[in-house]
Tab-separated table of C-alpha atoms in Angstrom:
chain	number	residue	atom	x	y	z
A	5	MET	CA	-94.785	97.468	27.305
A	6	ASN	CA	-94.875	95.458	30.491
A	7	ARG	CA	-93.281	96.495	33.712
A	8	LEU	CA	-90.303	94.268	33.131
A	9	SER	CA	-89.673	95.918	29.773
A	10	LEU	CA	-90.096	99.377	31.200
A	11	ARG	CA	-87.717	98.709	34.142
A	12	ASN	CA	-85.052	97.306	31.726
A	13	ARG	CA	-85.410	100.414	29.522
A	14	LEU	CA	-85.262	102.636	32.536
A	15	ARG	CA	-81.917	101.062	33.662
A	16	GLU	CA	-80.357	101.065	30.117
A	17	ALA	CA	-81.449	104.308	28.579
A	18	TYR	CA	-82.288	106.629	31.487
A	19	LEU	CA	-80.143	105.610	34.483
A	20	ASP	CA	-76.948	103.909	33.097
A	21	ASP	CA	-77.434	101.329	35.766
A	22	THR	CA	-77.063	97.965	34.089
A	23	ALA	CA	-74.168	96.348	36.108
A	24	ALA	CA	-74.710	94.666	39.434
A	25	PRO	CA	-74.619	95.819	42.207
A	26	TYR	CA	-77.286	98.285	41.071
A	27	LEU	CA	-77.715	101.769	42.514
A	28	TRP	CA	-81.436	101.298	42.314
A	29	GLY	CA	-82.959	97.937	43.171
A	30	ASP	CA	-85.758	96.368	41.184
A	31	GLU	CA	-88.297	96.862	43.929
A	32	LEU	CA	-87.494	100.549	44.057
A	33	LEU	CA	-87.720	101.087	40.316
A	34	ASN	CA	-91.158	99.066	40.269
A	35	GLN	CA	-92.403	101.588	42.831
A	36	LEU	CA	-91.216	104.619	40.815
A	37	ILE	CA	-92.822	103.200	37.568
A	38	GLU	CA	-95.993	102.775	39.475
A	39	GLU	CA	-95.719	106.203	40.942
A	40	ALA	CA	-95.187	107.576	37.408
A	41	GLN	CA	-98.416	106.200	36.047
A	42	GLN	CA	-100.335	107.566	39.006
A	43	GLU	CA	-98.760	110.946	38.626
A	44	ALA	CA	-99.366	110.964	34.840
A	45	VAL	CA	-103.161	110.371	35.350
A	46	ILE	CA	-103.453	112.886	38.260
A	47	ARG	CA	-101.985	115.584	36.028
A	48	SER	CA	-103.679	114.681	32.732
A	49	LYS	CA	-107.063	113.317	33.958
A	50	PHE	CA	-106.709	111.109	30.973
A	51	LEU	CA	-108.475	107.997	32.177
A	52	THR	CA	-112.387	108.118	32.269
A	53	GLY	CA	-115.164	105.726	32.987
A	54	LYS	CA	-118.914	105.252	33.262
A	55	MET	CA	-121.061	103.658	36.021
A	56	THR	CA	-124.687	103.514	37.080
A	57	GLU	CA	-125.586	104.445	40.683
A	58	ALA	CA	-128.893	103.860	42.413
A	59	ILE	CA	-130.899	106.970	43.652
A	60	THR	CA	-132.602	106.438	46.910
A	61	ALA	CA	-135.568	108.510	48.058
A	62	GLY	CA	-134.578	110.866	50.772
A	63	GLU	CA	-130.812	110.353	50.304
A	64	GLY	CA	-128.862	113.333	49.034
A	65	GLU	CA	-125.362	112.023	49.489
A	66	TYR	CA	-123.606	109.025	47.830
A	67	LEU	CA	-120.243	107.563	48.670
A	68	LEU	CA	-118.408	106.663	45.488
A	69	PRO	CA	-115.340	104.351	44.780
A	70	ASP	CA	-112.063	105.518	45.924
A	71	ASN	CA	-110.404	105.566	42.548
A	72	LEU	CA	-112.441	108.551	41.300
A	73	LEU	CA	-110.652	111.821	40.716
A	74	GLY	CA	-113.736	113.805	39.449
A	75	ILE	CA	-117.170	113.651	38.122
A	76	GLU	CA	-117.801	114.992	34.620
A	77	ARG	CA	-121.489	114.226	34.141
A	78	VAL	CA	-124.383	113.095	36.251
A	79	LYS	CA	-127.740	112.189	34.426
A	80	PRO	CA	-130.581	110.706	36.444
A	81	ASP	CA	-132.947	108.523	34.417
A	82	GLY	CA	-135.590	110.611	32.713
A	83	LEU	CA	-133.967	113.910	33.520
A	84	ARG	CA	-131.545	116.225	31.823
A	85	PRO	CA	-127.827	116.103	32.971
A	86	LEU	CA	-127.393	117.949	36.310
A	87	SER	CA	-125.486	121.163	36.519
A	88	ARG	CA	-122.329	121.214	38.576
A	89	THR	CA	-122.062	123.322	41.788
A	90	SER	CA	-120.218	123.246	45.107
A	91	ILE	CA	-120.995	122.922	48.756
A	92	GLU	CA	-119.875	126.535	49.249
A	93	GLU	CA	-122.419	127.717	46.678
A	94	LEU	CA	-125.064	125.593	48.153
A	95	ASP	CA	-124.417	127.050	51.593
A	96	GLU	CA	-125.069	130.560	50.097
A	97	THR	CA	-128.636	129.552	49.273
A	98	GLY	CA	-129.548	128.925	52.843
A	99	ARG	CA	-130.796	125.614	54.417
A	100	TRP	CA	-130.335	123.599	51.259
A	101	GLU	CA	-130.061	120.282	53.102
A	102	ASP	CA	-133.779	120.550	54.003
A	103	ARG	CA	-135.053	120.838	50.544
A	104	SER	CA	-136.430	117.800	48.623
A	105	GLY	CA	-137.528	117.586	44.996
A	106	THR	CA	-136.250	116.700	41.529
A	107	PRO	CA	-132.436	117.043	41.585
A	108	GLU	CA	-131.043	119.877	39.475
A	109	TYR	CA	-127.458	120.082	40.612
A	110	TYR	CA	-124.697	117.949	41.873
A	111	CYS	CA	-121.306	118.471	43.552
A	112	PHE	CA	-118.519	115.946	44.158
A	113	GLU	CA	-115.922	116.142	46.797
A	114	PRO	CA	-113.061	113.690	46.302
A	115	LYS	CA	-109.961	113.246	48.393
A	116	ALA	CA	-107.074	115.409	47.228
A	117	PHE	CA	-105.605	112.732	44.945
A	118	GLY	CA	-108.120	109.798	45.176
A	119	GLY	CA	-109.974	108.336	48.058
A	120	ASP	CA	-113.625	107.892	48.883
A	121	GLY	CA	-115.582	110.817	47.564
A	122	VAL	CA	-119.083	112.061	48.234
A	123	LEU	CA	-121.575	112.906	45.476
A	124	THR	CA	-124.233	115.293	46.592
A	125	LEU	CA	-127.595	115.792	44.743
A	126	TYR	CA	-129.607	118.926	45.174
A	127	PRO	CA	-132.485	119.065	45.979
A	128	ARG	CA	-132.486	115.727	47.789
A	129	PRO	CA	-134.450	113.256	45.565
A	130	THR	CA	-138.021	112.295	46.567
A	131	GLY	CA	-138.183	109.055	44.677
A	132	ASP	CA	-136.096	105.936	43.894
A	133	SER	CA	-134.268	105.912	40.575
A	134	SER	CA	-130.836	105.569	39.125
A	135	MET	CA	-128.187	107.903	37.493
A	136	SER	CA	-125.416	107.399	35.025
A	137	LEU	CA	-122.155	108.926	35.970
A	138	ARG	CA	-119.053	109.730	33.771
A	139	PHE	CA	-115.986	110.210	35.809
A	140	MET	CA	-112.202	110.630	35.772
A	141	ARG	CA	-110.259	107.891	37.605
A	142	LEU	CA	-106.924	106.704	38.852
A	143	PRO	CA	-105.067	103.856	36.906
A	144	GLU	CA	-105.138	100.277	37.947
A	145	PRO	CA	-101.873	99.340	39.596
A	146	MET	CA	-99.332	97.079	38.148
A	147	VAL	CA	-99.078	93.946	40.235
A	148	ASP	CA	-96.279	92.057	38.559
A	149	ASP	CA	-93.656	92.249	35.792
A	150	ASP	CA	-96.203	91.019	33.179
A	151	SER	CA	-98.581	93.967	34.026
A	152	GLU	CA	-98.778	96.947	31.724
A	153	PRO	CA	-99.545	100.579	32.594
A	154	ASP	CA	-103.255	101.432	32.507
A	155	LEU	CA	-102.485	104.022	29.730
A	156	PRO	CA	-102.273	103.771	25.882
A	157	VAL	CA	-99.126	102.100	24.658
A	158	HIS	CA	-97.759	105.202	23.064
A	159	LEU	CA	-97.569	106.941	26.478
A	160	HIS	CA	-95.714	104.125	28.353
A	161	LEU	CA	-92.141	105.252	27.578
A	162	TYR	CA	-93.022	108.828	28.826
A	163	LEU	CA	-93.562	107.397	32.215
A	164	LEU	CA	-89.846	106.675	32.541
A	165	ASP	CA	-89.013	110.354	32.609
A	166	TRP	CA	-90.901	110.602	35.957
A	167	ALA	CA	-89.240	107.377	37.281
A	168	ALA	CA	-85.851	108.737	36.237
A	169	TYR	CA	-86.519	112.118	37.823
A	170	ARG	CA	-87.441	110.577	41.117
A	171	ALA	CA	-84.535	108.138	41.074
A	172	TYR	CA	-82.053	111.018	40.409
A	173	THR	CA	-83.464	113.002	43.355
A	174	LEU	CA	-82.817	110.300	46.014
A	175	ARG	CA	-80.577	111.354	48.835
A	176	ASP	CA	-78.092	108.779	48.124
A	177	SER	CA	-74.945	110.790	46.933
A	178	ASP	CA	-74.120	108.178	44.312
A	179	ALA	CA	-77.577	108.366	42.805
A	180	ASN	CA	-78.216	112.100	43.050
A	181	ASN	CA	-77.996	114.171	39.825
A	182	GLU	CA	-79.961	117.373	39.919
A	183	GLY	CA	-79.236	118.225	36.293
A	184	ARG	CA	-80.576	114.980	34.895
A	185	ALA	CA	-83.535	115.040	37.342
A	186	ALA	CA	-84.535	118.402	36.047
A	187	LYS	CA	-84.344	117.310	32.420
A	188	HIS	CA	-86.563	114.348	33.053
A	189	GLU	CA	-89.123	116.267	35.146
A	190	ALA	CA	-89.419	118.859	32.389
A	191	ALA	CA	-89.863	116.118	29.709
A	192	PHE	CA	-92.555	114.452	31.824
A	193	THR	CA	-94.345	117.743	32.403
A	194	LEU	CA	-94.327	118.570	28.657
A	195	VAL	CA	-96.438	115.499	28.071
A	196	PHE	CA	-98.692	115.224	30.979
A	197	GLY	CA	-98.936	118.818	32.299
A	198	GLU	CA	-98.311	120.550	35.539
A	199	ARG	CA	-99.159	119.077	38.892
A	200	HIS	CA	-101.973	120.893	40.605
A	201	ASP	CA	-102.120	121.078	44.399
A	202	ALA	CA	-105.209	120.048	46.409
A	203	LYS	CA	-106.817	123.506	46.352
A	204	ALA	CA	-106.400	123.731	42.558
A	205	LEU	CA	-107.997	120.332	42.111
A	206	LYS	CA	-110.896	121.295	44.169
A	207	GLN	CA	-111.475	124.498	42.257
A	208	ARG	CA	-111.400	122.475	39.054
A	209	ASN	CA	-114.047	120.000	40.349
A	210	ASP	CA	-116.165	122.928	41.652
A	211	TYR	CA	-116.118	124.770	38.273
A	212	ARG	CA	-119.635	125.189	36.936
A	213	PRO	CA	-121.258	127.268	34.123
A	214	HIS	CA	-124.372	128.285	36.053
A	215	ARG	CA	-125.029	129.638	39.481
A	216	ILE	CA	-127.908	128.276	41.570
A	217	ARG	CA	-131.111	130.284	41.702
A	218	GLY	CA	-131.825	130.140	45.387
A	219	ASN	CA	-135.411	129.927	46.546
A	220	ARG	CA	-135.385	132.110	49.638
A	221	ASP	CA	-139.120	131.905	49.980
A	222	TYR	CA	-138.823	128.138	50.698
A	223	PHE	CA	-136.530	128.815	53.627
């Protein structure tokens, strides 16, 4: 469904707002529908992608695009996939920034809900190469009424529960309806899951199955 179809369905089936003058203008509803697809992906981590990034000798940090929510897999050419770690765990090993060699671990520090993120390789690579990345990403925005959400078609209508929830919680006394708002928020959460705060998202990105074996003799 495109944005026009979603907005019309939102007015008719969710908001009972089909007669002018509208309680909610088209531009506001467009914003709420866009917010809904962003929220859906932040909660579900549904969208993934792949990319190839150059590895530069002596460079341990790489700035990645601002639509990445997390990194699922990092595999340098000719090597096994790297194990995930965190800056905090690296700090426990000592002066890890000074160590060079064949990368064994990676960590990714994104912004809370998107924004330029830093991918760190440890140890710092000693040669030029490339790495393949598999990541979780934010959706592409809808730019006009012909645009469709960046989600499978069967999920499009569920976005309207979030848009309705937000519409009903506006401060305008004519639009506010806490009962309906709670109903639509619960329906959205049932499909896309709970919203995690920035701390929980960082812990999720930092999760790793193996701890680093520090080389204290090196330091």
